[in-house]
Steps between C-alpha positions, in 0.01 A plus 500: 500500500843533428677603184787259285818638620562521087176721475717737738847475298224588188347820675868605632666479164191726346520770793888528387419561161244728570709699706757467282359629188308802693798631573649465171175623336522844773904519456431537098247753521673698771824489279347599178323764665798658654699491171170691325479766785864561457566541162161767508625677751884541380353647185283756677662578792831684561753322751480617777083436553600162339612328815180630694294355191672138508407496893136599457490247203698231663221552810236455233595219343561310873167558537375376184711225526320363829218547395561262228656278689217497729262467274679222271619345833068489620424330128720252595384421812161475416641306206659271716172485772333338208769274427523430867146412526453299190762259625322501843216441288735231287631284813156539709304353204628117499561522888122601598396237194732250696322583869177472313580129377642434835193645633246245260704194574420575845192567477420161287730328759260646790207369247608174471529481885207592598328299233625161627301317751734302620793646762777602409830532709809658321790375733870600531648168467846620689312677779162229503243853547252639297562775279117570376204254512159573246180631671386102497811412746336810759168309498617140551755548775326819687846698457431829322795550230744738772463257688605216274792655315788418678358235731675183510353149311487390857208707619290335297703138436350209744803280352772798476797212400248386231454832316902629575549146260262620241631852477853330479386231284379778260787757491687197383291298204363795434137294438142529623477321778143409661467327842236548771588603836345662854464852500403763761261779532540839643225316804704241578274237237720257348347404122620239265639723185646376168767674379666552147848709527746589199842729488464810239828713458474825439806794533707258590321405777297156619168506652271229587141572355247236709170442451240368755193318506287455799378123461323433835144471292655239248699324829131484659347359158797240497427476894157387403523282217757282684260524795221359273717247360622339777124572653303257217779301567455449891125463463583267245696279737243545792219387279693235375592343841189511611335326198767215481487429871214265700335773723664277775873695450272799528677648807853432334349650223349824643865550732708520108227744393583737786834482477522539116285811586615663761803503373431631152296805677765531725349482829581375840271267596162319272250300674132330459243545729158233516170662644294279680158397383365700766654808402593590898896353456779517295827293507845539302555160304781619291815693536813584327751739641849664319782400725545666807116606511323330814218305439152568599245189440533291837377841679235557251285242563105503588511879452209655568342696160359760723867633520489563143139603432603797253724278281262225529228714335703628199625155422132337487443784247778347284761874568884359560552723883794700569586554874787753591657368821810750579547557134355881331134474502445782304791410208248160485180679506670740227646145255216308558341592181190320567638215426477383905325637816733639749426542878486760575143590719460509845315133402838342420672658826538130645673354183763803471569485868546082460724555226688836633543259826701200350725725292355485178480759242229436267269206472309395097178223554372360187213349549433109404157401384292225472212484315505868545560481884796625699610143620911703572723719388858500373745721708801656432719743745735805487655459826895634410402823334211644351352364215236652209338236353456545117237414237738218400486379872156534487445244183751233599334489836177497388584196213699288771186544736286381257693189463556440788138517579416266258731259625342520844195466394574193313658394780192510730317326228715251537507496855074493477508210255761286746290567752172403326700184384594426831172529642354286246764197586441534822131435463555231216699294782288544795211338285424152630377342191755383256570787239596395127547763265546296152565616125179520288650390197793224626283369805845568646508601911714849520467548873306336796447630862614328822212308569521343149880397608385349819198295409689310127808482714684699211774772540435831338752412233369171435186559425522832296528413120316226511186370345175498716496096389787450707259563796239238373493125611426436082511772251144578416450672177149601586665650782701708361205654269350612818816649594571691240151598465497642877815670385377659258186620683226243333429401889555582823583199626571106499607183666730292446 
Protein backbone atom coordinates (compact mmCIF):
# COMPACT_ATOMS: atom_id res chain seq x y z
CA UNK A 1 0.00 0.00 0.00
CA UNK A 2 1.32 3.21 -0.58
CA UNK A 3 2.57 5.85 1.81
CA UNK A 4 0.99 9.86 2.13
CA UNK A 5 3.40 11.77 0.15
CA UNK A 6 3.41 14.02 3.67
CA UNK A 7 4.46 10.76 5.60
CA UNK A 8 7.60 11.05 3.14
CA UNK A 9 8.27 14.99 3.59
CA UNK A 10 7.94 13.70 7.64
CA UNK A 11 10.65 10.82 7.33
CA UNK A 12 12.92 13.21 4.98
CA UNK A 13 12.92 16.13 7.32
CA UNK A 14 13.95 13.55 10.36
CA UNK A 15 16.83 11.80 8.23
CA UNK A 16 18.21 15.59 7.84
CA UNK A 17 18.22 16.18 11.32
CA UNK A 18 19.63 13.09 12.16
CA UNK A 19 22.36 13.53 9.94
CA UNK A 20 22.66 16.78 10.86
CA UNK A 21 23.14 16.57 14.47
CA UNK A 22 25.57 13.32 14.12
CA UNK A 23 27.81 15.28 12.62
CA UNK A 24 27.64 18.07 14.93
CA UNK A 25 27.62 15.64 17.90
CA UNK A 26 31.21 13.81 16.10
CA UNK A 27 32.62 17.47 15.00
CA UNK A 28 32.37 18.49 18.97
CA UNK A 29 33.98 15.57 20.28
CA UNK A 30 36.65 15.43 17.61
CA UNK A 31 37.36 19.22 18.34
CA UNK A 32 37.52 19.02 22.04
CA UNK A 33 39.61 16.12 21.79
CA UNK A 34 42.18 17.66 19.61
CA UNK A 35 42.42 20.82 21.80
CA UNK A 36 43.02 18.22 25.04
CA UNK A 37 45.73 16.17 23.13
CA UNK A 38 47.41 19.36 22.27
CA UNK A 39 47.69 21.27 25.14
CA UNK A 40 49.15 17.64 26.93
CA UNK A 41 51.45 17.21 24.58
CA UNK A 42 52.94 20.96 24.29
CA UNK A 43 53.57 20.67 28.00
CA UNK A 44 55.47 17.39 27.78
CA UNK A 45 56.98 17.36 24.71
CA UNK A 46 59.83 19.52 23.30
CA UNK A 47 59.17 21.09 19.70
CA UNK A 48 60.47 19.45 17.53
CA UNK A 49 58.61 15.75 18.50
CA UNK A 50 55.58 18.15 18.84
CA UNK A 51 54.60 18.21 15.22
CA UNK A 52 55.00 14.27 14.96
CA UNK A 53 52.69 14.16 18.21
CA UNK A 54 49.82 16.52 16.71
CA UNK A 55 49.86 14.04 13.52
CA UNK A 56 49.61 10.81 15.50
CA UNK A 57 46.91 12.62 17.67
CA UNK A 58 45.15 14.31 14.87
CA UNK A 59 45.04 10.44 13.25
CA UNK A 60 43.54 9.38 16.56
CA UNK A 61 41.04 11.58 17.00
CA UNK A 62 39.78 10.98 13.01
CA UNK A 63 39.32 7.79 14.07
CA UNK A 64 37.46 8.36 17.11
CA UNK A 65 35.55 10.76 15.49
CA UNK A 66 33.99 8.13 12.91
CA UNK A 67 33.45 6.01 15.04
CA UNK A 68 31.15 8.29 16.74
CA UNK A 69 29.72 9.39 13.96
CA UNK A 70 29.01 5.96 12.98
CA UNK A 71 27.74 4.94 15.84
CA UNK A 72 25.46 8.16 16.62
CA UNK A 73 24.69 8.15 12.85
CA UNK A 74 23.34 3.92 13.38
CA UNK A 75 21.14 5.27 16.65
CA UNK A 76 19.58 7.39 14.42
CA UNK A 77 18.76 5.25 11.89
CA UNK A 78 17.38 2.71 13.88
CA UNK A 79 15.72 5.67 15.57
CA UNK A 80 14.25 6.70 12.53
CA UNK A 81 13.33 2.72 11.29
CA UNK A 82 11.00 2.92 14.20
CA UNK A 83 9.65 6.13 13.36
CA UNK A 84 9.40 4.94 9.81
CA UNK A 85 7.48 1.96 10.74
CA UNK A 86 5.15 3.38 13.27
CA UNK A 87 3.81 5.72 10.63
CA UNK A 88 3.58 2.71 8.22
CA UNK A 89 1.93 1.29 11.09
CA UNK A 90 -0.07 4.91 11.53
CA UNK A 91 -1.41 5.24 7.75
CA UNK A 92 -1.93 1.27 7.26
CA UNK A 93 -4.21 1.19 10.35
CA UNK A 94 -7.43 3.26 9.05
CA UNK A 95 -6.66 2.07 5.37
CA UNK A 96 -6.80 -1.88 6.15
CA UNK A 97 -9.90 -0.84 8.73
CA UNK A 98 -11.35 0.97 5.54
CA UNK A 99 -10.79 -2.35 3.08
CA UNK A 100 -12.24 -4.30 5.93
CA UNK A 101 -15.61 -2.16 5.93
CA UNK A 102 -15.47 -2.19 2.24
CA UNK A 103 -14.94 -5.79 2.52
CA UNK A 104 -18.38 -6.35 5.09
CA UNK A 105 -20.55 -4.12 3.00
CA UNK A 106 -19.77 -6.48 0.36
CA UNK A 107 -20.13 -9.23 1.88
CA UNK A 108 -23.78 -8.18 3.37
CA UNK A 109 -24.45 -6.85 -0.20
CA UNK A 110 -23.55 -10.54 -1.59
CA UNK A 111 -25.95 -11.69 1.52
CA UNK A 112 -28.71 -9.81 0.67
CA UNK A 113 -28.45 -11.15 -2.94
CA UNK A 114 -28.41 -14.35 -2.52
CA UNK A 115 -31.09 -14.21 0.11
CA UNK A 116 -33.78 -12.83 -2.24
CA UNK A 117 -35.90 -15.17 -4.14
CA UNK A 118 -36.93 -13.16 -6.53
CA UNK A 119 -34.38 -12.09 -9.69
CA UNK A 120 -32.63 -9.55 -9.70
CA UNK A 121 -31.10 -7.64 -12.77
CA UNK A 122 -28.80 -4.59 -11.99
CA UNK A 123 -28.85 -2.75 -15.45
CA UNK A 124 -26.71 0.09 -16.92
CA UNK A 125 -29.41 2.34 -17.91
CA UNK A 126 -27.02 4.25 -20.66
CA UNK A 127 -25.67 0.99 -22.08
CA UNK A 128 -29.29 -1.30 -21.40
CA UNK A 129 -26.73 -4.61 -20.09
CA UNK A 130 -26.38 -6.24 -17.02
CA UNK A 131 -23.79 -5.44 -14.68
CA UNK A 132 -24.46 -8.42 -11.96
CA UNK A 133 -27.70 -10.43 -11.47
CA UNK A 134 -28.32 -12.50 -7.73
CA UNK A 135 -27.92 -16.34 -7.78
CA UNK A 136 -32.05 -16.33 -8.17
CA UNK A 137 -31.68 -14.46 -11.76
CA UNK A 138 -29.02 -17.76 -12.79
CA UNK A 139 -31.87 -20.16 -11.92
CA UNK A 140 -34.86 -18.47 -13.60
CA UNK A 141 -33.35 -17.54 -16.94
CA UNK A 142 -30.70 -20.65 -17.28
CA UNK A 143 -27.79 -17.94 -17.78
CA UNK A 144 -25.06 -18.60 -15.21
CA UNK A 145 -23.91 -15.00 -13.79
CA UNK A 146 -20.64 -14.63 -16.65
CA UNK A 147 -22.88 -15.15 -18.72
CA UNK A 148 -25.44 -12.57 -17.71
CA UNK A 149 -23.23 -9.63 -16.81
CA UNK A 150 -22.94 -7.68 -19.68
CA UNK A 151 -25.67 -9.25 -21.79
CA UNK A 152 -28.10 -6.98 -23.23
CA UNK A 153 -32.05 -6.59 -21.73
CA UNK A 154 -32.81 -7.94 -25.13
CA UNK A 155 -31.65 -11.51 -24.65
CA UNK A 156 -34.06 -12.06 -22.38
CA UNK A 157 -36.90 -9.12 -23.35
CA UNK A 158 -39.90 -10.74 -25.60
CA UNK A 159 -41.16 -6.93 -25.90
CA UNK A 160 -37.51 -5.20 -26.07
CA UNK A 161 -39.39 -1.48 -26.92
CA UNK A 162 -41.51 -2.24 -23.78
CA UNK A 163 -38.69 -2.68 -21.25
CA UNK A 164 -36.14 0.18 -23.17
CA UNK A 165 -39.55 2.51 -21.96
CA UNK A 166 -39.41 1.24 -18.46
CA UNK A 167 -35.69 1.61 -18.00
CA UNK A 168 -36.20 5.18 -19.52
CA UNK A 169 -39.31 5.79 -17.72
CA UNK A 170 -37.29 5.07 -14.50
CA UNK A 171 -33.96 6.97 -14.96
CA UNK A 172 -36.34 9.84 -15.27
CA UNK A 173 -39.19 9.78 -12.25
CA UNK A 174 -36.90 8.15 -10.50
CA UNK A 175 -40.04 5.77 -9.01
CA UNK A 176 -40.78 2.05 -8.68
CA UNK A 177 -42.29 1.11 -11.49
CA UNK A 178 -44.11 -2.46 -11.78
CA UNK A 179 -45.53 -3.77 -15.10
CA UNK A 180 -45.66 -7.34 -16.43
CA UNK A 181 -44.10 -8.27 -19.56
CA UNK A 182 -42.72 -11.53 -21.82
CA UNK A 183 -39.51 -12.71 -20.91
CA UNK A 184 -37.09 -15.32 -22.33
CA UNK A 185 -35.17 -18.23 -21.11
CA UNK A 186 -31.71 -19.33 -21.82
CA UNK A 187 -34.04 -22.57 -23.91
CA UNK A 188 -35.76 -20.48 -25.94
CA UNK A 189 -39.21 -20.68 -23.28
CA UNK A 190 -40.95 -17.51 -23.27
CA UNK A 191 -42.69 -16.99 -19.50
CA UNK A 192 -44.99 -14.30 -18.40
CA UNK A 193 -42.75 -12.29 -15.61
CA UNK A 194 -43.77 -9.30 -13.45
CA UNK A 195 -41.40 -6.90 -13.00
CA UNK A 196 -40.72 -4.08 -10.35
CA UNK A 197 -37.62 -1.68 -11.45
CA UNK A 198 -36.28 1.53 -9.49
CA UNK A 199 -33.06 3.99 -10.20
CA UNK A 200 -30.49 4.02 -7.04
CA UNK A 201 -27.48 6.52 -7.45
CA UNK A 202 -24.55 5.75 -6.10
CA UNK A 203 -20.77 7.55 -6.93
CA UNK A 204 -22.33 9.56 -9.04
CA UNK A 205 -23.53 7.05 -11.06
CA UNK A 206 -27.31 5.64 -12.10
CA UNK A 207 -28.15 2.08 -12.20
CA UNK A 208 -31.35 0.39 -12.69
CA UNK A 209 -31.94 -2.29 -9.87
CA UNK A 210 -35.03 -4.73 -11.36
CA UNK A 211 -36.67 -7.24 -9.78
CA UNK A 212 -38.50 -10.27 -11.38
CA UNK A 213 -41.17 -12.52 -10.65
CA UNK A 214 -41.99 -15.53 -12.64
CA UNK A 215 -45.97 -15.49 -12.63
CA UNK A 216 -46.85 -18.29 -15.11
CA UNK A 217 -48.44 -20.44 -11.96
CA UNK A 218 -50.65 -17.36 -10.83
CA UNK A 219 -51.38 -16.60 -14.93
CA UNK A 220 -52.54 -20.45 -14.99
CA UNK A 221 -54.68 -19.98 -11.64
CA UNK A 222 -56.21 -16.73 -13.30
CA UNK A 223 -56.29 -18.99 -16.62
CA UNK A 224 -58.52 -21.28 -14.69
CA UNK A 225 -60.78 -19.33 -12.70
CA UNK A 226 -61.86 -17.34 -15.80
CA UNK A 227 -62.11 -20.75 -17.49
CA UNK A 228 -64.54 -21.86 -14.70
CA UNK A 229 -66.37 -18.75 -14.80
CA UNK A 230 -67.25 -18.47 -18.10
CA UNK A 231 -67.60 -22.57 -17.90
CA UNK A 232 -70.78 -22.47 -15.12
CA UNK A 233 -71.73 -19.84 -17.22
CA UNK A 234 -71.99 -21.77 -20.68
CA UNK A 235 -73.55 -24.78 -19.00
CA UNK A 236 -75.73 -22.39 -17.52
CA UNK A 237 -76.97 -21.16 -20.88
CA UNK A 238 -77.09 -24.75 -22.42
CA UNK A 239 -79.25 -25.97 -19.62
CA UNK A 240 -81.26 -23.10 -19.80
CA UNK A 241 -82.13 -23.37 -23.54
CA UNK A 242 -82.91 -26.58 -23.34
CA UNK A 243 -85.35 -26.29 -20.37
CA UNK A 244 -87.22 -23.18 -21.83
CA UNK A 245 -87.59 -24.70 -25.27
CA UNK A 246 -90.52 -27.46 -26.48
CA UNK A 247 -88.25 -30.52 -27.29
CA UNK A 248 -89.58 -29.72 -30.86
CA UNK A 249 -86.61 -26.74 -31.41
CA UNK A 250 -84.48 -29.58 -30.15
CA UNK A 251 -82.24 -29.72 -33.26
CA UNK A 252 -81.93 -25.77 -33.26
CA UNK A 253 -81.24 -26.28 -29.87
CA UNK A 254 -78.52 -29.00 -29.88
CA UNK A 255 -76.69 -26.94 -33.25
CA UNK A 256 -76.21 -23.51 -30.47
CA UNK A 257 -74.87 -26.03 -27.95
CA UNK A 258 -72.09 -27.12 -30.33
CA UNK A 259 -71.24 -24.07 -31.42
CA UNK A 260 -71.16 -22.34 -27.96
CA UNK A 261 -68.81 -25.34 -27.26
CA UNK A 262 -66.68 -25.86 -29.69
CA UNK A 263 -65.81 -22.69 -29.70
CA UNK A 264 -65.11 -22.13 -26.02
CA UNK A 265 -62.71 -25.42 -26.18
CA UNK A 266 -61.37 -24.14 -29.14
CA UNK A 267 -61.71 -26.82 -31.56
CA UNK A 268 -62.32 -27.26 -35.20
CA UNK A 269 -65.16 -29.07 -35.70
CA UNK A 270 -68.14 -30.60 -32.75
CA UNK A 271 -70.65 -33.02 -33.79
CA UNK A 272 -73.46 -35.63 -32.40
CA UNK A 273 -73.62 -38.95 -33.38
CA UNK A 274 -77.21 -41.34 -32.80
CA UNK A 275 -76.59 -45.22 -32.50
CA UNK A 276 -79.15 -47.23 -33.81
CA UNK A 277 -81.31 -49.45 -31.68
CA UNK A 278 -79.60 -52.25 -33.13
CA UNK A 279 -76.29 -51.26 -32.16
CA UNK A 280 -74.78 -52.37 -35.90
CA UNK A 281 -74.96 -48.37 -37.33
CA UNK A 282 -74.12 -45.11 -36.52
CA UNK A 283 -75.04 -41.79 -38.26
CA UNK A 284 -73.77 -38.04 -37.71
CA UNK A 285 -76.99 -35.88 -36.88
CA UNK A 286 -75.17 -32.84 -35.82
CA UNK A 287 -72.33 -30.74 -36.93
CA UNK A 288 -70.70 -27.48 -36.38
CA UNK A 289 -67.53 -26.49 -38.08
CA UNK A 290 -65.05 -23.08 -37.42
CA UNK A 291 -64.90 -21.35 -40.74
CA UNK A 292 -62.91 -22.68 -43.31
CA UNK A 293 -63.10 -26.33 -41.73
CA UNK A 294 -64.97 -28.79 -44.25
CA UNK A 295 -67.76 -30.49 -43.04
CA UNK A 296 -68.12 -34.11 -42.47
CA UNK A 297 -71.91 -35.30 -41.62
CA UNK A 298 -73.47 -35.93 -45.23
CA UNK A 299 -70.47 -38.62 -45.65
CA UNK A 300 -71.00 -40.00 -42.27
CA UNK A 301 -74.05 -41.50 -42.58
CA UNK A 302 -75.19 -45.32 -41.86
CA UNK A 303 -71.61 -45.96 -40.66
CA UNK A 304 -71.00 -49.16 -39.83
CA UNK A 305 -69.97 -49.58 -35.75
CA UNK A 306 -67.74 -52.39 -36.66
CA UNK A 307 -65.32 -49.61 -37.95
CA UNK A 308 -65.09 -48.34 -34.56
CA UNK A 309 -65.31 -51.45 -32.36
CA UNK A 310 -62.41 -50.23 -29.88
CA UNK A 311 -64.01 -46.80 -29.25
CA UNK A 312 -67.33 -48.32 -29.19
CA UNK A 313 -66.32 -50.51 -26.21
CA UNK A 314 -64.75 -47.78 -24.00
CA UNK A 315 -67.69 -45.50 -24.52
CA UNK A 316 -70.40 -48.24 -23.36
CA UNK A 317 -68.13 -48.36 -20.25
CA UNK A 318 -68.90 -44.64 -19.69
CA UNK A 319 -64.48 -43.59 -20.48
CA UNK A 320 -64.55 -40.15 -22.79
CA UNK A 321 -61.92 -41.89 -25.95
CA UNK A 322 -59.04 -40.13 -27.26
CA UNK A 323 -57.92 -41.11 -30.84
CA UNK A 324 -54.54 -39.62 -32.20
CA UNK A 325 -55.00 -39.30 -35.97
CA UNK A 326 -51.58 -37.56 -37.31
CA UNK A 327 -51.24 -35.73 -34.08
CA UNK A 328 -48.25 -37.21 -31.18
CA UNK A 329 -49.64 -40.34 -29.87
CA UNK A 330 -47.34 -40.68 -27.29
CA UNK A 331 -47.54 -36.69 -25.96
CA UNK A 332 -51.56 -37.97 -25.61
CA UNK A 333 -50.87 -41.22 -24.05
CA UNK A 334 -48.33 -39.17 -21.73
CA UNK A 335 -51.45 -35.98 -20.84
CA UNK A 336 -54.10 -38.22 -20.71
CA UNK A 337 -54.03 -38.47 -17.03
CA UNK A 338 -56.65 -41.00 -16.84
CA UNK A 339 -58.97 -38.78 -17.31
CA UNK A 340 -59.77 -40.42 -21.12
CA UNK A 341 -58.74 -43.63 -23.01
CA UNK A 342 -56.46 -43.01 -25.83
CA UNK A 343 -55.93 -45.37 -28.86
CA UNK A 344 -53.45 -46.45 -28.92
CA UNK A 345 -53.53 -50.72 -29.34
CA UNK A 346 -53.25 -52.56 -32.27
CA UNK A 347 -57.39 -52.84 -31.49
CA UNK A 348 -57.89 -49.18 -32.38
CA UNK A 349 -55.55 -49.46 -35.63
CA UNK A 350 -58.79 -48.83 -37.88
CA UNK A 351 -59.92 -45.61 -36.00
CA UNK A 352 -56.26 -43.95 -36.08
CA UNK A 353 -55.84 -44.88 -39.69
CA UNK A 354 -59.68 -43.28 -40.40
CA UNK A 355 -58.71 -40.30 -38.67
CA UNK A 356 -54.82 -40.06 -39.85
CA UNK A 357 -56.66 -40.48 -43.47
CA UNK A 358 -59.00 -37.35 -43.53
CA UNK A 359 -56.36 -35.06 -42.03
CA UNK A 360 -57.26 -34.91 -38.62
CA UNK A 361 -55.11 -34.62 -35.66
CA UNK A 362 -56.80 -35.84 -32.68
CA UNK A 363 -60.32 -37.00 -32.18
CA UNK A 364 -62.29 -36.67 -28.05
CA UNK A 365 -65.87 -39.02 -27.91
CA UNK A 366 -67.89 -38.45 -24.91
CA UNK A 367 -70.18 -40.79 -24.59
CA UNK A 368 -74.17 -39.99 -24.31
CA UNK A 369 -76.29 -42.23 -22.17
CA UNK A 370 -79.56 -43.24 -21.72
CA UNK A 371 -80.79 -44.92 -19.01
CA UNK A 372 -77.26 -45.97 -18.64
CA UNK A 373 -76.90 -47.05 -22.36
CA UNK A 374 -74.60 -45.63 -25.00
CA UNK A 375 -77.52 -44.30 -27.26
CA UNK A 376 -74.23 -41.53 -29.04
CA UNK A 377 -71.57 -39.66 -28.41
CA UNK A 378 -70.56 -36.00 -28.63
CA UNK A 379 -67.51 -35.31 -30.96
CA UNK A 380 -65.15 -32.79 -31.15
CA UNK A 381 -61.94 -32.53 -33.66
CA UNK A 382 -58.32 -31.18 -33.78
CA UNK A 383 -57.93 -31.13 -37.39
CA UNK A 384 -55.50 -27.64 -37.80
CA UNK A 385 -52.91 -28.58 -35.23
CA UNK A 386 -52.60 -30.82 -32.48
CA UNK A 387 -54.62 -30.55 -29.65
CA UNK A 388 -54.28 -31.98 -25.70
CA UNK A 389 -57.42 -32.11 -24.34
CA UNK A 390 -57.49 -30.97 -20.62
CA UNK A 391 -59.38 -31.93 -17.44
CA UNK A 392 -61.38 -28.73 -18.06
CA UNK A 393 -62.22 -30.14 -21.61
CA UNK A 394 -63.00 -33.16 -20.11
CA UNK A 395 -65.88 -31.65 -17.60
CA UNK A 396 -67.53 -29.22 -20.02
CA UNK A 397 -67.84 -32.08 -22.43
CA UNK A 398 -68.99 -34.40 -20.21
CA UNK A 399 -71.86 -31.69 -18.60
CA UNK A 400 -72.98 -30.59 -22.26
CA UNK A 401 -73.34 -34.44 -23.08
CA UNK A 402 -75.37 -34.97 -20.34
CA UNK A 403 -77.73 -32.37 -21.41
CA UNK A 404 -77.85 -32.96 -24.35
CA UNK A 405 -78.75 -36.48 -23.64
CA UNK A 406 -81.46 -35.61 -21.65
CA UNK A 407 -82.89 -33.53 -24.17
CA UNK A 408 -82.88 -36.42 -26.63
CA UNK A 409 -84.25 -38.54 -24.58
CA UNK A 410 -87.10 -36.33 -23.85
CA UNK A 411 -87.34 -35.89 -27.20
CA UNK A 412 -88.00 -39.58 -28.08
CA UNK A 413 -90.47 -39.58 -25.31
CA UNK A 414 -92.11 -37.25 -26.99
CA UNK A 415 -91.80 -38.70 -30.22
CA UNK A 416 -93.23 -42.28 -28.41
CA UNK A 417 -96.17 -40.45 -26.86
CA UNK A 418 -97.14 -38.70 -30.53
CA UNK A 419 -96.94 -41.77 -31.85
CA UNK A 420 -99.05 -43.63 -29.25
CA UNK A 421 -101.51 -40.62 -29.64
CA UNK A 422 -101.60 -41.03 -33.13
CA UNK A 423 -102.23 -44.56 -33.10
CA UNK A 424 -104.94 -44.22 -30.73
CA UNK A 425 -106.90 -41.54 -33.15
CA UNK A 426 -106.46 -43.51 -35.76
CA UNK A 427 -108.27 -46.41 -34.16
CA UNK A 428 -110.90 -44.05 -32.40
CA UNK A 429 -111.96 -43.01 -36.13
CA UNK A 430 -111.94 -46.22 -37.88
CA UNK A 431 -114.58 -47.42 -35.20
CA UNK A 432 -117.98 -47.77 -36.83
CA UNK A 433 -120.15 -47.13 -33.92
CA UNK A 434 -120.69 -43.58 -32.95
CA UNK A 435 -117.99 -42.57 -30.24
CA UNK A 436 -119.03 -39.88 -27.48
CA UNK A 437 -116.62 -39.12 -24.99
CA UNK A 438 -118.72 -36.73 -22.47
CA UNK A 439 -117.77 -34.85 -19.09
CA UNK A 440 -118.79 -36.79 -15.92
CA UNK A 441 -119.64 -33.92 -14.00
CA UNK A 442 -121.21 -31.23 -16.84
CA UNK A 443 -122.85 -34.09 -19.04
CA UNK A 444 -120.98 -31.88 -21.52
CA UNK A 445 -119.61 -33.82 -25.03
CA UNK A 446 -115.63 -32.90 -25.27
CA UNK A 447 -114.93 -34.90 -28.40
CA UNK A 448 -116.82 -37.45 -30.68
CA UNK A 449 -115.42 -39.77 -33.45
CA UNK A 450 -116.38 -39.73 -37.15
CA UNK A 451 -119.04 -42.06 -37.10
CA UNK A 452 -120.78 -39.99 -34.35
CA UNK A 453 -120.46 -36.88 -36.99
CA UNK A 454 -121.95 -38.88 -39.75
CA UNK A 455 -124.92 -40.60 -38.23
CA UNK A 456 -126.47 -36.90 -36.00
CA UNK A 457 -125.47 -35.08 -39.13
CA UNK A 458 -123.28 -32.75 -36.81
CA UNK A 459 -119.81 -31.21 -37.62
CA UNK A 460 -117.05 -31.90 -35.20
CA UNK A 461 -117.33 -28.35 -33.95
CA UNK A 462 -120.91 -28.40 -33.57
CA UNK A 463 -121.41 -30.95 -31.58
CA UNK A 464 -118.39 -30.72 -29.11
CA UNK A 465 -119.49 -28.63 -25.98
CA UNK A 466 -122.64 -29.61 -25.98
CA UNK A 467 -125.00 -31.36 -23.67
CA UNK A 468 -125.84 -35.10 -24.38
CA UNK A 469 -129.77 -33.66 -24.23
CA UNK A 470 -129.15 -31.93 -27.30
CA UNK A 471 -129.04 -35.44 -28.91
CA UNK A 472 -132.46 -36.51 -27.34
CA UNK A 473 -135.92 -36.12 -29.12
CA UNK A 474 -137.14 -34.82 -25.22
CA UNK A 475 -134.77 -34.34 -22.43
CA UNK A 476 -135.23 -37.27 -20.15
CA UNK A 477 -134.06 -36.75 -16.69
CA UNK A 478 -134.14 -40.42 -15.91
CA UNK A 479 -131.94 -40.56 -18.75
CA UNK A 480 -129.46 -38.73 -17.81
CA UNK A 481 -129.15 -40.70 -14.28
CA UNK A 482 -128.27 -43.64 -16.34
CA UNK A 483 -125.78 -41.66 -18.06
CA UNK A 484 -124.00 -40.41 -15.58
CA UNK A 485 -124.21 -43.54 -13.73
CA UNK A 486 -122.52 -45.52 -16.80
CA UNK A 487 -120.03 -42.71 -16.60
CA UNK A 488 -119.14 -43.15 -13.61
CA UNK A 489 -118.83 -46.95 -13.81
CA UNK A 490 -122.27 -47.98 -11.82
CA UNK A 491 -123.07 -50.02 -15.26
CA UNK A 492 -121.82 -51.12 -18.20
CA UNK A 493 -124.28 -50.19 -20.29
CA UNK A 494 -127.78 -48.60 -21.41
CA UNK A 495 -130.29 -47.59 -23.99
CA UNK A 496 -131.57 -44.84 -24.83
Amino acid sequence: MRLHYKTFIFLGGILALSLTSSWFVSNTIYETIAEHSTSVTSQALDSRSLTANMEKTDNLNKKVSRHIFIVTLSLNLFGLTLLLLYANHAIKDPLHAQAALEHKHKERYHDILYAINDAMLIVDPDSSMFIDVNPAAERLYGFSREEMIGMHTNNISVNPERTKAMISSAVKDGTGIAHENDHRKKDGTVFPVEVSINRIITQNKTFIVGFVRDITERECTQKMLRNRIELESIISAISGTFARHDVTMIEADINLALSTIGRFSRTDRAYVFSIANDKNYMANTHEWCQRGIEAQMQSLQNVPTANFAWSIRALTRGSPVCIPGIGDTARHQRESKDIYMVATGPDSSRERGFIASIGIHSVLLVPLLSAGRLSGFMGFDAVKTDKLWSQEDINLLRLAAEIISGAMERRRAHLAISESEDRVQRIYSSINDSIFVVDAETKMITDVNDAAIRTYGYQHDEIVGKHTNTLRAEPDLDADRRVGDWLVGKTDFHED
